[in-house]
JSON list of C-alpha atoms and ligand atoms in Angstrom, two decimals:
[
{"chain": "A", "resi": 450, "resn": "UNK", "atom": "CA", "xyz": [87.87, 80.57, 135.70]},
{"chain": "A", "resi": 451, "resn": "UNK", "atom": "CA", "xyz": [88.57, 82.02, 132.25]},
{"chain": "A", "resi": 452, "resn": "UNK", "atom": "CA", "xyz": [87.20, 85.50, 131.60]},
{"chain": "A", "resi": 453, "resn": "UNK", "atom": "CA", "xyz": [85.50, 86.10, 128.28]},
{"chain": "A", "resi": 454, "resn": "UNK", "atom": "CA", "xyz": [84.61, 89.52, 126.88]},
{"chain": "A", "resi": 455, "resn": "UNK", "atom": "CA", "xyz": [81.80, 89.49, 124.31]},
{"chain": "A", "resi": 456, "resn": "UNK", "atom": "CA", "xyz": [81.94, 92.57, 122.07]},
{"chain": "A", "resi": 457, "resn": "UNK", "atom": "CA", "xyz": [78.72, 92.62, 120.05]},
{"chain": "A", "resi": 458, "resn": "UNK", "atom": "CA", "xyz": [76.18, 95.42, 119.56]},
{"chain": "A", "resi": 459, "resn": "UNK", "atom": "CA", "xyz": [73.18, 93.23, 118.78]},
{"chain": "A", "resi": 460, "resn": "UNK", "atom": "CA", "xyz": [71.73, 92.51, 122.26]},
{"chain": "A", "resi": 461, "resn": "UNK", "atom": "CA", "xyz": [70.03, 89.25, 121.32]},
{"chain": "A", "resi": 462, "resn": "UNK", "atom": "CA", "xyz": [73.24, 87.78, 119.91]},
{"chain": "A", "resi": 463, "resn": "UNK", "atom": "CA", "xyz": [75.40, 89.09, 122.75]},
{"chain": "A", "resi": 464, "resn": "UNK", "atom": "CA", "xyz": [73.06, 87.75, 125.44]},
{"chain": "A", "resi": 465, "resn": "UNK", "atom": "CA", "xyz": [72.72, 84.37, 123.77]},
{"chain": "A", "resi": 466, "resn": "UNK", "atom": "CA", "xyz": [76.50, 83.94, 123.59]},
{"chain": "A", "resi": 467, "resn": "UNK", "atom": "CA", "xyz": [76.93, 85.19, 127.17]},
{"chain": "A", "resi": 468, "resn": "UNK", "atom": "CA", "xyz": [74.21, 82.83, 128.43]},
{"chain": "A", "resi": 469, "resn": "UNK", "atom": "CA", "xyz": [75.87, 79.74, 126.97]},
{"chain": "A", "resi": 470, "resn": "UNK", "atom": "CA", "xyz": [79.36, 80.81, 128.10]},
{"chain": "A", "resi": 471, "resn": "UNK", "atom": "CA", "xyz": [78.19, 81.47, 131.68]},
{"chain": "A", "resi": 472, "resn": "UNK", "atom": "CA", "xyz": [76.34, 78.17, 131.73]},
{"chain": "A", "resi": 473, "resn": "UNK", "atom": "CA", "xyz": [79.63, 76.50, 130.81]},
{"chain": "A", "resi": 474, "resn": "UNK", "atom": "CA", "xyz": [81.47, 78.22, 133.63]},
{"chain": "A", "resi": 475, "resn": "UNK", "atom": "CA", "xyz": [83.09, 81.20, 131.92]},
{"chain": "A", "resi": 476, "resn": "UNK", "atom": "CA", "xyz": [83.04, 84.60, 133.65]},
{"chain": "A", "resi": 477, "resn": "UNK", "atom": "CA", "xyz": [81.46, 86.62, 130.87]},
{"chain": "A", "resi": 478, "resn": "UNK", "atom": "CA", "xyz": [81.22, 90.38, 130.30]},
{"chain": "A", "resi": 479, "resn": "UNK", "atom": "CA", "xyz": [79.33, 92.01, 127.42]},
{"chain": "A", "resi": 480, "resn": "UNK", "atom": "CA", "xyz": [80.41, 95.25, 125.72]},
{"chain": "A", "resi": 481, "resn": "UNK", "atom": "CA", "xyz": [78.17, 96.74, 123.04]},
{"chain": "A", "resi": 482, "resn": "UNK", "atom": "CA", "xyz": [80.57, 99.41, 121.79]},
{"chain": "A", "resi": 483, "resn": "UNK", "atom": "CA", "xyz": [84.25, 99.66, 120.95]},
{"chain": "A", "resi": 484, "resn": "UNK", "atom": "CA", "xyz": [84.68, 102.27, 123.68]},
{"chain": "A", "resi": 485, "resn": "UNK", "atom": "CA", "xyz": [83.20, 99.97, 126.34]},
{"chain": "A", "resi": 486, "resn": "UNK", "atom": "CA", "xyz": [85.32, 97.05, 125.08]},
{"chain": "A", "resi": 487, "resn": "UNK", "atom": "CA", "xyz": [88.54, 99.08, 125.31]},
{"chain": "A", "resi": 488, "resn": "UNK", "atom": "CA", "xyz": [88.02, 99.46, 129.07]},
{"chain": "A", "resi": 489, "resn": "UNK", "atom": "CA", "xyz": [87.75, 95.67, 129.51]},
{"chain": "A", "resi": 490, "resn": "UNK", "atom": "CA", "xyz": [90.49, 94.19, 127.32]},
{"chain": "A", "resi": 491, "resn": "UNK", "atom": "CA", "xyz": [93.08, 94.02, 130.10]},
{"chain": "A", "resi": 492, "resn": "UNK", "atom": "CA", "xyz": [90.82, 91.79, 132.21]},
{"chain": "A", "resi": 493, "resn": "UNK", "atom": "CA", "xyz": [89.88, 89.31, 129.46]},
{"chain": "A", "resi": 494, "resn": "UNK", "atom": "CA", "xyz": [91.48, 85.95, 128.68]},
{"chain": "A", "resi": 495, "resn": "UNK", "atom": "CA", "xyz": [89.52, 85.76, 125.46]},
{"chain": "A", "resi": 496, "resn": "UNK", "atom": "CA", "xyz": [87.55, 88.29, 123.40]},
{"chain": "A", "resi": 497, "resn": "UNK", "atom": "CA", "xyz": [84.66, 87.38, 121.10]},
{"chain": "A", "resi": 498, "resn": "UNK", "atom": "CA", "xyz": [84.58, 90.26, 118.70]},
{"chain": "A", "resi": 499, "resn": "UNK", "atom": "CA", "xyz": [81.98, 91.47, 116.20]},
{"chain": "A", "resi": 500, "resn": "UNK", "atom": "CA", "xyz": [83.69, 93.31, 113.35]},
{"chain": "A", "resi": 501, "resn": "UNK", "atom": "CA", "xyz": [80.95, 95.91, 112.76]},
{"chain": "A", "resi": 502, "resn": "UNK", "atom": "CA", "xyz": [80.31, 98.02, 115.84]},
{"chain": "A", "resi": 503, "resn": "UNK", "atom": "CA", "xyz": [78.38, 101.30, 116.13]},
{"chain": "A", "resi": 504, "resn": "UNK", "atom": "CA", "xyz": [81.46, 103.36, 117.00]},
{"chain": "A", "resi": 505, "resn": "UNK", "atom": "CA", "xyz": [84.04, 101.68, 114.81]},
{"chain": "A", "resi": 506, "resn": "UNK", "atom": "CA", "xyz": [85.53, 98.50, 113.43]},
{"chain": "A", "resi": 507, "resn": "UNK", "atom": "CA", "xyz": [86.48, 95.43, 115.41]},
{"chain": "A", "resi": 508, "resn": "UNK", "atom": "CA", "xyz": [89.75, 95.43, 113.46]},
{"chain": "A", "resi": 509, "resn": "UNK", "atom": "CA", "xyz": [90.81, 98.49, 115.50]},
{"chain": "A", "resi": 510, "resn": "UNK", "atom": "CA", "xyz": [90.33, 96.55, 118.72]},
{"chain": "A", "resi": 511, "resn": "UNK", "atom": "CA", "xyz": [92.41, 93.61, 117.43]},
{"chain": "A", "resi": 512, "resn": "UNK", "atom": "CA", "xyz": [95.27, 96.00, 116.69]},
{"chain": "A", "resi": 513, "resn": "UNK", "atom": "CA", "xyz": [94.92, 97.65, 120.06]},
{"chain": "A", "resi": 514, "resn": "UNK", "atom": "CA", "xyz": [94.98, 94.35, 121.95]},
{"chain": "A", "resi": 515, "resn": "UNK", "atom": "CA", "xyz": [97.98, 93.09, 120.01]},
{"chain": "A", "resi": 516, "resn": "UNK", "atom": "CA", "xyz": [99.92, 96.33, 120.56]},
{"chain": "A", "resi": 517, "resn": "UNK", "atom": "CA", "xyz": [99.11, 96.35, 124.28]},
{"chain": "A", "resi": 518, "resn": "UNK", "atom": "CA", "xyz": [100.29, 94.12, 127.09]},
{"chain": "A", "resi": 519, "resn": "UNK", "atom": "CA", "xyz": [96.90, 92.39, 127.06]},
{"chain": "A", "resi": 520, "resn": "UNK", "atom": "CA", "xyz": [97.23, 88.67, 126.39]},
{"chain": "A", "resi": 521, "resn": "UNK", "atom": "CA", "xyz": [93.67, 87.94, 125.37]},
{"chain": "A", "resi": 522, "resn": "UNK", "atom": "CA", "xyz": [92.96, 85.45, 122.60]},
{"chain": "A", "resi": 523, "resn": "UNK", "atom": "CA", "xyz": [90.50, 86.77, 120.01]},
{"chain": "A", "resi": 524, "resn": "UNK", "atom": "CA", "xyz": [87.69, 85.04, 118.11]},
{"chain": "A", "resi": 525, "resn": "UNK", "atom": "CA", "xyz": [86.12, 87.21, 115.42]},
{"chain": "A", "resi": 526, "resn": "UNK", "atom": "CA", "xyz": [82.42, 87.13, 114.52]},
{"chain": "A", "resi": 527, "resn": "UNK", "atom": "CA", "xyz": [81.95, 87.97, 110.89]},
{"chain": "A", "resi": 528, "resn": "UNK", "atom": "CA", "xyz": [78.43, 88.69, 109.67]},
{"chain": "A", "resi": 529, "resn": "UNK", "atom": "CA", "xyz": [79.70, 88.78, 106.13]},
{"chain": "A", "resi": 530, "resn": "UNK", "atom": "CA", "xyz": [80.65, 85.49, 104.60]},
{"chain": "A", "resi": 531, "resn": "UNK", "atom": "CA", "xyz": [83.74, 87.15, 103.28]},
{"chain": "A", "resi": 532, "resn": "UNK", "atom": "CA", "xyz": [87.04, 85.39, 102.95]},
{"chain": "A", "resi": 533, "resn": "UNK", "atom": "CA", "xyz": [88.79, 88.77, 102.81]},
{"chain": "A", "resi": 534, "resn": "UNK", "atom": "CA", "xyz": [87.42, 89.69, 106.25]},
{"chain": "A", "resi": 535, "resn": "UNK", "atom": "CA", "xyz": [88.50, 86.42, 107.77]},
{"chain": "A", "resi": 536, "resn": "UNK", "atom": "CA", "xyz": [91.96, 86.55, 106.26]},
{"chain": "A", "resi": 537, "resn": "UNK", "atom": "CA", "xyz": [92.36, 90.18, 107.37]},
{"chain": "A", "resi": 538, "resn": "UNK", "atom": "CA", "xyz": [91.22, 89.27, 110.89]},
{"chain": "A", "resi": 539, "resn": "UNK", "atom": "CA", "xyz": [93.73, 86.42, 111.15]},
{"chain": "A", "resi": 540, "resn": "UNK", "atom": "CA", "xyz": [96.49, 88.56, 109.66]},
{"chain": "A", "resi": 541, "resn": "UNK", "atom": "CA", "xyz": [95.75, 91.33, 112.18]},
{"chain": "A", "resi": 542, "resn": "UNK", "atom": "CA", "xyz": [96.14, 88.89, 115.04]},
{"chain": "A", "resi": 543, "resn": "UNK", "atom": "CA", "xyz": [92.81, 87.16, 115.66]},
{"chain": "A", "resi": 544, "resn": "UNK", "atom": "CA", "xyz": [93.13, 83.51, 116.72]},
{"chain": "A", "resi": 545, "resn": "UNK", "atom": "CA", "xyz": [89.98, 82.17, 115.11]},
{"chain": "A", "resi": 546, "resn": "UNK", "atom": "CA", "xyz": [86.76, 83.31, 113.46]},
{"chain": "A", "resi": 547, "resn": "UNK", "atom": "CA", "xyz": [83.14, 82.27, 113.31]},
{"chain": "A", "resi": 548, "resn": "UNK", "atom": "CA", "xyz": [80.82, 83.29, 110.50]},
{"chain": "A", "resi": 549, "resn": "UNK", "atom": "CA", "xyz": [77.27, 84.35, 111.33]},
{"chain": "A", "resi": 550, "resn": "UNK", "atom": "CA", "xyz": [74.86, 82.72, 111.61]},
{"chain": "A", "resi": 551, "resn": "UNK", "atom": "CA", "xyz": [76.41, 80.40, 114.18]},
{"chain": "A", "resi": 552, "resn": "UNK", "atom": "CA", "xyz": [75.14, 78.31, 117.04]},
{"chain": "A", "resi": 553, "resn": "UNK", "atom": "CA", "xyz": [76.09, 79.39, 120.58]},
{"chain": "A", "resi": 554, "resn": "UNK", "atom": "CA", "xyz": [77.34, 75.83, 121.13]},
{"chain": "A", "resi": 555, "resn": "UNK", "atom": "CA", "xyz": [79.81, 76.32, 118.27]},
{"chain": "A", "resi": 556, "resn": "UNK", "atom": "CA", "xyz": [81.07, 79.50, 119.94]},
{"chain": "A", "resi": 557, "resn": "UNK", "atom": "CA", "xyz": [81.59, 77.71, 123.26]},
{"chain": "A", "resi": 558, "resn": "UNK", "atom": "CA", "xyz": [83.48, 74.91, 121.50]},
{"chain": "A", "resi": 559, "resn": "UNK", "atom": "CA", "xyz": [85.71, 77.42, 119.71]},
{"chain": "A", "resi": 560, "resn": "UNK", "atom": "CA", "xyz": [86.34, 79.29, 122.97]},
{"chain": "A", "resi": 561, "resn": "UNK", "atom": "CA", "xyz": [87.47, 76.07, 124.64]},
{"chain": "A", "resi": 562, "resn": "UNK", "atom": "CA", "xyz": [89.73, 75.14, 121.72]},
{"chain": "A", "resi": 563, "resn": "UNK", "atom": "CA", "xyz": [91.36, 78.57, 121.49]},
{"chain": "A", "resi": 564, "resn": "UNK", "atom": "CA", "xyz": [91.94, 78.77, 125.25]},
{"chain": "A", "resi": 565, "resn": "UNK", "atom": "CA", "xyz": [93.43, 75.28, 125.20]},
{"chain": "A", "resi": 566, "resn": "UNK", "atom": "CA", "xyz": [95.88, 76.33, 122.50]},
{"chain": "A", "resi": 567, "resn": "UNK", "atom": "CA", "xyz": [96.72, 79.56, 124.34]},
{"chain": "A", "resi": 568, "resn": "UNK", "atom": "CA", "xyz": [97.23, 77.93, 127.74]},
{"chain": "A", "resi": 569, "resn": "UNK", "atom": "CA", "xyz": [100.80, 77.22, 128.77]},
{"chain": "A", "resi": 570, "resn": "UNK", "atom": "CA", "xyz": [101.31, 73.46, 129.02]},
{"chain": "A", "resi": 571, "resn": "UNK", "atom": "CA", "xyz": [101.10, 72.18, 132.56]},
{"chain": "A", "resi": 572, "resn": "UNK", "atom": "CA", "xyz": [104.50, 71.08, 133.92]},
{"chain": "A", "resi": 573, "resn": "UNK", "atom": "CA", "xyz": [103.45, 67.47, 134.38]},
{"chain": "A", "resi": 574, "resn": "UNK", "atom": "CA", "xyz": [102.49, 66.98, 130.74]},
{"chain": "A", "resi": 575, "resn": "UNK", "atom": "CA", "xyz": [104.97, 69.32, 129.05]},
{"chain": "A", "resi": 576, "resn": "UNK", "atom": "CA", "xyz": [107.48, 67.59, 126.79]},
{"chain": "A", "resi": 577, "resn": "UNK", "atom": "CA", "xyz": [111.14, 67.95, 127.77]},
{"chain": "A", "resi": 578, "resn": "UNK", "atom": "CA", "xyz": [111.72, 70.35, 124.90]},
{"chain": "A", "resi": 579, "resn": "UNK", "atom": "CA", "xyz": [108.98, 71.81, 122.72]},
{"chain": "A", "resi": 580, "resn": "UNK", "atom": "CA", "xyz": [109.18, 71.24, 118.99]},
{"chain": "A", "resi": 581, "resn": "UNK", "atom": "CA", "xyz": [110.74, 74.21, 117.23]},
{"chain": "A", "resi": 582, "resn": "UNK", "atom": "CA", "xyz": [108.26, 73.83, 114.35]},
{"chain": "A", "resi": 583, "resn": "UNK", "atom": "CA", "xyz": [104.58, 74.37, 115.06]},
{"chain": "A", "resi": 584, "resn": "UNK", "atom": "CA", "xyz": [101.64, 74.52, 112.68]},
{"chain": "A", "resi": 585, "resn": "UNK", "atom": "CA", "xyz": [98.08, 75.49, 113.51]},
{"chain": "A", "resi": 586, "resn": "UNK", "atom": "CA", "xyz": [95.77, 73.90, 110.98]},
{"chain": "A", "resi": 587, "resn": "UNK", "atom": "CA", "xyz": [92.80, 76.04, 112.05]},
{"chain": "A", "resi": 588, "resn": "UNK", "atom": "CA", "xyz": [94.50, 79.34, 111.28]},
{"chain": "A", "resi": 589, "resn": "UNK", "atom": "CA", "xyz": [97.03, 77.89, 108.83]},
{"chain": "A", "resi": 590, "resn": "UNK", "atom": "CA", "xyz": [99.84, 79.61, 110.64]},
{"chain": "A", "resi": 591, "resn": "UNK", "atom": "CA", "xyz": [103.30, 78.16, 111.06]},
{"chain": "A", "resi": 592, "resn": "UNK", "atom": "CA", "xyz": [105.90, 79.15, 113.63]},
{"chain": "A", "resi": 593, "resn": "UNK", "atom": "CA", "xyz": [109.63, 78.47, 113.86]},
{"chain": "A", "resi": 594, "resn": "UNK", "atom": "CA", "xyz": [110.96, 78.90, 117.40]},
{"chain": "A", "resi": 595, "resn": "UNK", "atom": "CA", "xyz": [107.94, 81.07, 118.16]},
{"chain": "A", "resi": 596, "resn": "UNK", "atom": "CA", "xyz": [108.42, 83.26, 115.11]},
{"chain": "A", "resi": 597, "resn": "UNK", "atom": "CA", "xyz": [105.69, 83.35, 112.45]},
{"chain": "A", "resi": 598, "resn": "UNK", "atom": "CA", "xyz": [106.81, 82.12, 109.06]},
{"chain": "A", "resi": 599, "resn": "UNK", "atom": "CA", "xyz": [104.85, 82.73, 105.85]},
{"chain": "A", "resi": 600, "resn": "UNK", "atom": "CA", "xyz": [104.50, 79.53, 103.86]},
{"chain": "A", "resi": 601, "resn": "UNK", "atom": "CA", "xyz": [102.85, 78.78, 100.55]},
{"chain": "A", "resi": 602, "resn": "UNK", "atom": "CA", "xyz": [99.85, 76.46, 100.63]},
{"chain": "A", "resi": 603, "resn": "UNK", "atom": "CA", "xyz": [101.96, 73.51, 99.51]},
{"chain": "A", "resi": 604, "resn": "UNK", "atom": "CA", "xyz": [104.79, 74.27, 101.93]},
{"chain": "A", "resi": 605, "resn": "UNK", "atom": "CA", "xyz": [102.29, 74.52, 104.80]},
{"chain": "A", "resi": 606, "resn": "UNK", "atom": "CA", "xyz": [100.59, 71.25, 103.84]},
{"chain": "A", "resi": 607, "resn": "UNK", "atom": "CA", "xyz": [103.94, 69.45, 103.51]},
{"chain": "A", "resi": 608, "resn": "UNK", "atom": "CA", "xyz": [105.04, 70.65, 106.93]},
{"chain": "A", "resi": 609, "resn": "UNK", "atom": "CA", "xyz": [101.69, 69.86, 108.57]},
{"chain": "A", "resi": 610, "resn": "UNK", "atom": "CA", "xyz": [101.75, 66.40, 107.01]},
{"chain": "A", "resi": 611, "resn": "UNK", "atom": "CA", "xyz": [105.23, 65.61, 108.31]},
{"chain": "A", "resi": 612, "resn": "UNK", "atom": "CA", "xyz": [104.54, 67.15, 111.73]},
{"chain": "A", "resi": 613, "resn": "UNK", "atom": "CA", "xyz": [101.67, 64.71, 112.19]},
{"chain": "A", "resi": 614, "resn": "UNK", "atom": "CA", "xyz": [104.42, 62.15, 112.87]},
{"chain": "A", "resi": 615, "resn": "UNK", "atom": "CA", "xyz": [107.59, 63.96, 113.95]},
{"chain": "A", "resi": 616, "resn": "UNK", "atom": "CA", "xyz": [110.65, 61.79, 113.40]},
{"chain": "A", "resi": 617, "resn": "UNK", "atom": "CA", "xyz": [108.83, 59.53, 110.97]},
{"chain": "A", "resi": 618, "resn": "UNK", "atom": "CA", "xyz": [110.08, 59.29, 107.40]},
{"chain": "A", "resi": 619, "resn": "UNK", "atom": "CA", "xyz": [107.69, 60.20, 104.59]},
{"chain": "A", "resi": 620, "resn": "UNK", "atom": "CA", "xyz": [108.39, 58.96, 101.09]},
{"chain": "A", "resi": 621, "resn": "UNK", "atom": "CA", "xyz": [107.88, 61.38, 98.23]},
{"chain": "A", "resi": 622, "resn": "UNK", "atom": "CA", "xyz": [104.95, 59.24, 97.06]},
{"chain": "A", "resi": 623, "resn": "UNK", "atom": "CA", "xyz": [103.30, 59.55, 100.48]},
{"chain": "A", "resi": 624, "resn": "UNK", "atom": "CA", "xyz": [103.78, 63.30, 100.50]},
{"chain": "A", "resi": 625, "resn": "UNK", "atom": "CA", "xyz": [102.33, 63.64, 96.99]},
{"chain": "A", "resi": 626, "resn": "UNK", "atom": "CA", "xyz": [99.38, 61.50, 97.97]},
{"chain": "A", "resi": 627, "resn": "UNK", "atom": "CA", "xyz": [98.62, 63.50, 101.11]},
{"chain": "A", "resi": 628, "resn": "UNK", "atom": "CA", "xyz": [99.34, 67.01, 99.88]},
{"chain": "A", "resi": 629, "resn": "UNK", "atom": "CA", "xyz": [98.05, 66.86, 96.32]},
{"chain": "A", "resi": 630, "resn": "UNK", "atom": "CA", "xyz": [95.86, 63.78, 96.41]},
{"chain": "A", "resi": 631, "resn": "UNK", "atom": "CA", "xyz": [95.32, 61.13, 93.77]},
{"chain": "A", "resi": 632, "resn": "UNK", "atom": "CA", "xyz": [95.45, 61.96, 90.11]},
{"chain": "A", "resi": 633, "resn": "UNK", "atom": "CA", "xyz": [98.07, 64.67, 90.23]},
{"chain": "A", "resi": 634, "resn": "UNK", "atom": "CA", "xyz": [101.17, 64.14, 88.13]},
{"chain": "A", "resi": 635, "resn": "UNK", "atom": "CA", "xyz": [103.67, 65.54, 90.61]},
{"chain": "A", "resi": 636, "resn": "UNK", "atom": "CA", "xyz": [107.29, 64.65, 90.04]},
{"chain": "A", "resi": 637, "resn": "UNK", "atom": "CA", "xyz": [109.85, 63.97, 92.74]},
{"chain": "A", "resi": 638, "resn": "UNK", "atom": "CA", "xyz": [111.67, 67.06, 91.58]},
{"chain": "A", "resi": 639, "resn": "UNK", "atom": "CA", "xyz": [108.59, 69.18, 92.30]},
{"chain": "A", "resi": 640, "resn": "UNK", "atom": "CA", "xyz": [108.43, 67.81, 95.85]},
{"chain": "A", "resi": 641, "resn": "UNK", "atom": "CA", "xyz": [112.15, 68.44, 96.29]},
{"chain": "A", "resi": 642, "resn": "UNK", "atom": "CA", "xyz": [111.78, 72.02, 95.16]},
{"chain": "A", "resi": 643, "resn": "UNK", "atom": "CA", "xyz": [108.87, 72.70, 97.58]},
{"chain": "A", "resi": 644, "resn": "UNK", "atom": "CA", "xyz": [110.79, 71.11, 100.46]},
{"chain": "A", "resi": 645, "resn": "UNK", "atom": "CA", "xyz": [113.82, 73.21, 99.54]},
{"chain": "A", "resi": 646, "resn": "UNK", "atom": "CA", "xyz": [111.66, 76.34, 99.68]},
{"chain": "A", "resi": 647, "resn": "UNK", "atom": "CA", "xyz": [110.19, 75.28, 103.01]},
{"chain": "A", "resi": 648, "resn": "UNK", "atom": "CA", "xyz": [113.63, 74.59, 104.49]},
{"chain": "A", "resi": 649, "resn": "UNK", "atom": "CA", "xyz": [114.93, 77.95, 103.26]},
{"chain": "A", "resi": 650, "resn": "UNK", "atom": "CA", "xyz": [112.10, 79.77, 105.05]},
{"chain": "A", "resi": 651, "resn": "UNK", "atom": "CA", "xyz": [112.68, 77.76, 108.24]},
{"chain": "A", "resi": 652, "resn": "UNK", "atom": "CA", "xyz": [116.36, 78.72, 108.17]},
{"chain": "A", "resi": 653, "resn": "UNK", "atom": "CA", "xyz": [115.55, 82.36, 107.43]},
{"chain": "A", "resi": 654, "resn": "UNK", "atom": "CA", "xyz": [113.24, 82.36, 110.47]},
{"chain": "A", "resi": 655, "resn": "UNK", "atom": "CA", "xyz": [116.11, 81.16, 112.65]},
{"chain": "A", "resi": 656, "resn": "UNK", "atom": "CA", "xyz": [115.54, 77.40, 112.57]},
{"chain": "A", "resi": 657, "resn": "UNK", "atom": "CA", "xyz": [118.19, 74.81, 111.79]},
{"chain": "A", "resi": 658, "resn": "UNK", "atom": "CA", "xyz": [118.38, 73.43, 108.26]},
{"chain": "A", "resi": 659, "resn": "UNK", "atom": "CA", "xyz": [118.28, 69.86, 109.59]},
{"chain": "A", "resi": 660, "resn": "UNK", "atom": "CA", "xyz": [114.88, 70.38, 111.23]},
{"chain": "A", "resi": 661, "resn": "UNK", "atom": "CA", "xyz": [113.64, 69.19, 107.85]},
{"chain": "A", "resi": 662, "resn": "UNK", "atom": "CA", "xyz": [115.87, 66.30, 107.10]},
{"chain": "A", "resi": 663, "resn": "UNK", "atom": "CA", "xyz": [116.48, 64.58, 103.80]},
{"chain": "A", "resi": 664, "resn": "UNK", "atom": "CA", "xyz": [116.58, 60.81, 104.25]},
{"chain": "A", "resi": 665, "resn": "UNK", "atom": "CA", "xyz": [118.70, 59.78, 101.31]},
{"chain": "A", "resi": 666, "resn": "UNK", "atom": "CA", "xyz": [117.00, 57.45, 98.90]},
{"chain": "A", "resi": 667, "resn": "UNK", "atom": "CA", "xyz": [113.75, 57.50, 100.91]},
{"chain": "A", "resi": 668, "resn": "UNK", "atom": "CA", "xyz": [112.21, 60.91, 101.46]},
{"chain": "A", "resi": 669, "resn": "UNK", "atom": "CA", "xyz": [111.93, 63.45, 104.21]},
{"chain": "A", "resi": 670, "resn": "UNK", "atom": "CA", "xyz": [111.18, 63.82, 107.88]},
{"chain": "A", "resi": 671, "resn": "UNK", "atom": "CA", "xyz": [110.93, 66.62, 110.42]},
{"chain": "A", "resi": 672, "resn": "UNK", "atom": "CA", "xyz": [113.08, 66.31, 113.50]},
{"chain": "A", "resi": 673, "resn": "UNK", "atom": "CA", "xyz": [111.28, 64.97, 116.56]},
{"chain": "A", "resi": 674, "resn": "UNK", "atom": "CA", "xyz": [113.37, 67.15, 118.87]},
{"chain": "A", "resi": 675, "resn": "UNK", "atom": "CA", "xyz": [115.22, 70.44, 118.63]},
{"chain": "A", "resi": 676, "resn": "UNK", "atom": "CA", "xyz": [118.56, 69.85, 116.98]},
{"chain": "A", "resi": 677, "resn": "UNK", "atom": "CA", "xyz": [121.61, 69.95, 119.24]},
{"chain": "A", "resi": 678, "resn": "UNK", "atom": "CA", "xyz": [123.57, 73.17, 119.66]},
{"chain": "A", "resi": 679, "resn": "UNK", "atom": "CA", "xyz": [126.53, 71.93, 117.60]},
{"chain": "A", "resi": 680, "resn": "UNK", "atom": "CA", "xyz": [124.30, 70.84, 114.72]},
{"chain": "A", "resi": 681, "resn": "UNK", "atom": "CA", "xyz": [124.80, 73.95, 112.61]},
{"chain": "A", "resi": 682, "resn": "UNK", "atom": "CA", "xyz": [124.23, 73.09, 108.99]},
{"chain": "B", "resi": 1729, "resn": "LIG", "atom": "CA1", "xyz": [77.42, 94.48, 114.63]}
]
């Protein structure tokens, strides 16, 4: 049974979230202060975290969890509809965010989704070798061999598009259509330059250059398996 820690100083909100989580089978603890939360982080699989607490900022707790051995996933509750808050929360290490007002059902759905992503794949369903390139569309984070890589919006969208069908070839026209949409006058050279930038970042993060493969005369594809050890450049 997954253990969820709800860190929220408004009792009505905290109890409502806890009620729905318990009803759905999660072992749920409520902390109404940062100090109380700090004592519980080691036991939690997931933390639902309000950013504005009476004795400090939720951001401090995110940093503390990420610096510690605690493995808890974190979903931030933001009462301010502020993009800056959400971006800062994700940059600090939160896995997802929900903006108040929210429905408790939405929280439960997010908890399930985040725990699913965080769970190690079960041996029976795990692929023989995990893909070295991973994108998370919810947080817009990309990883190369487990290492975070900072991509531009276009680079991320190109990678996410191609990763939807690993091993499949995408023509430049298809990529333009999916990343920019209709009505944009994007030249093939522009695509090539974005893909070049993307590949450079993948290589800098320790990935192989041929993870993003040029299919001559057609377009591009991402490898559907980790490249072999001898496949250097
Ligand atoms: Ca609060």
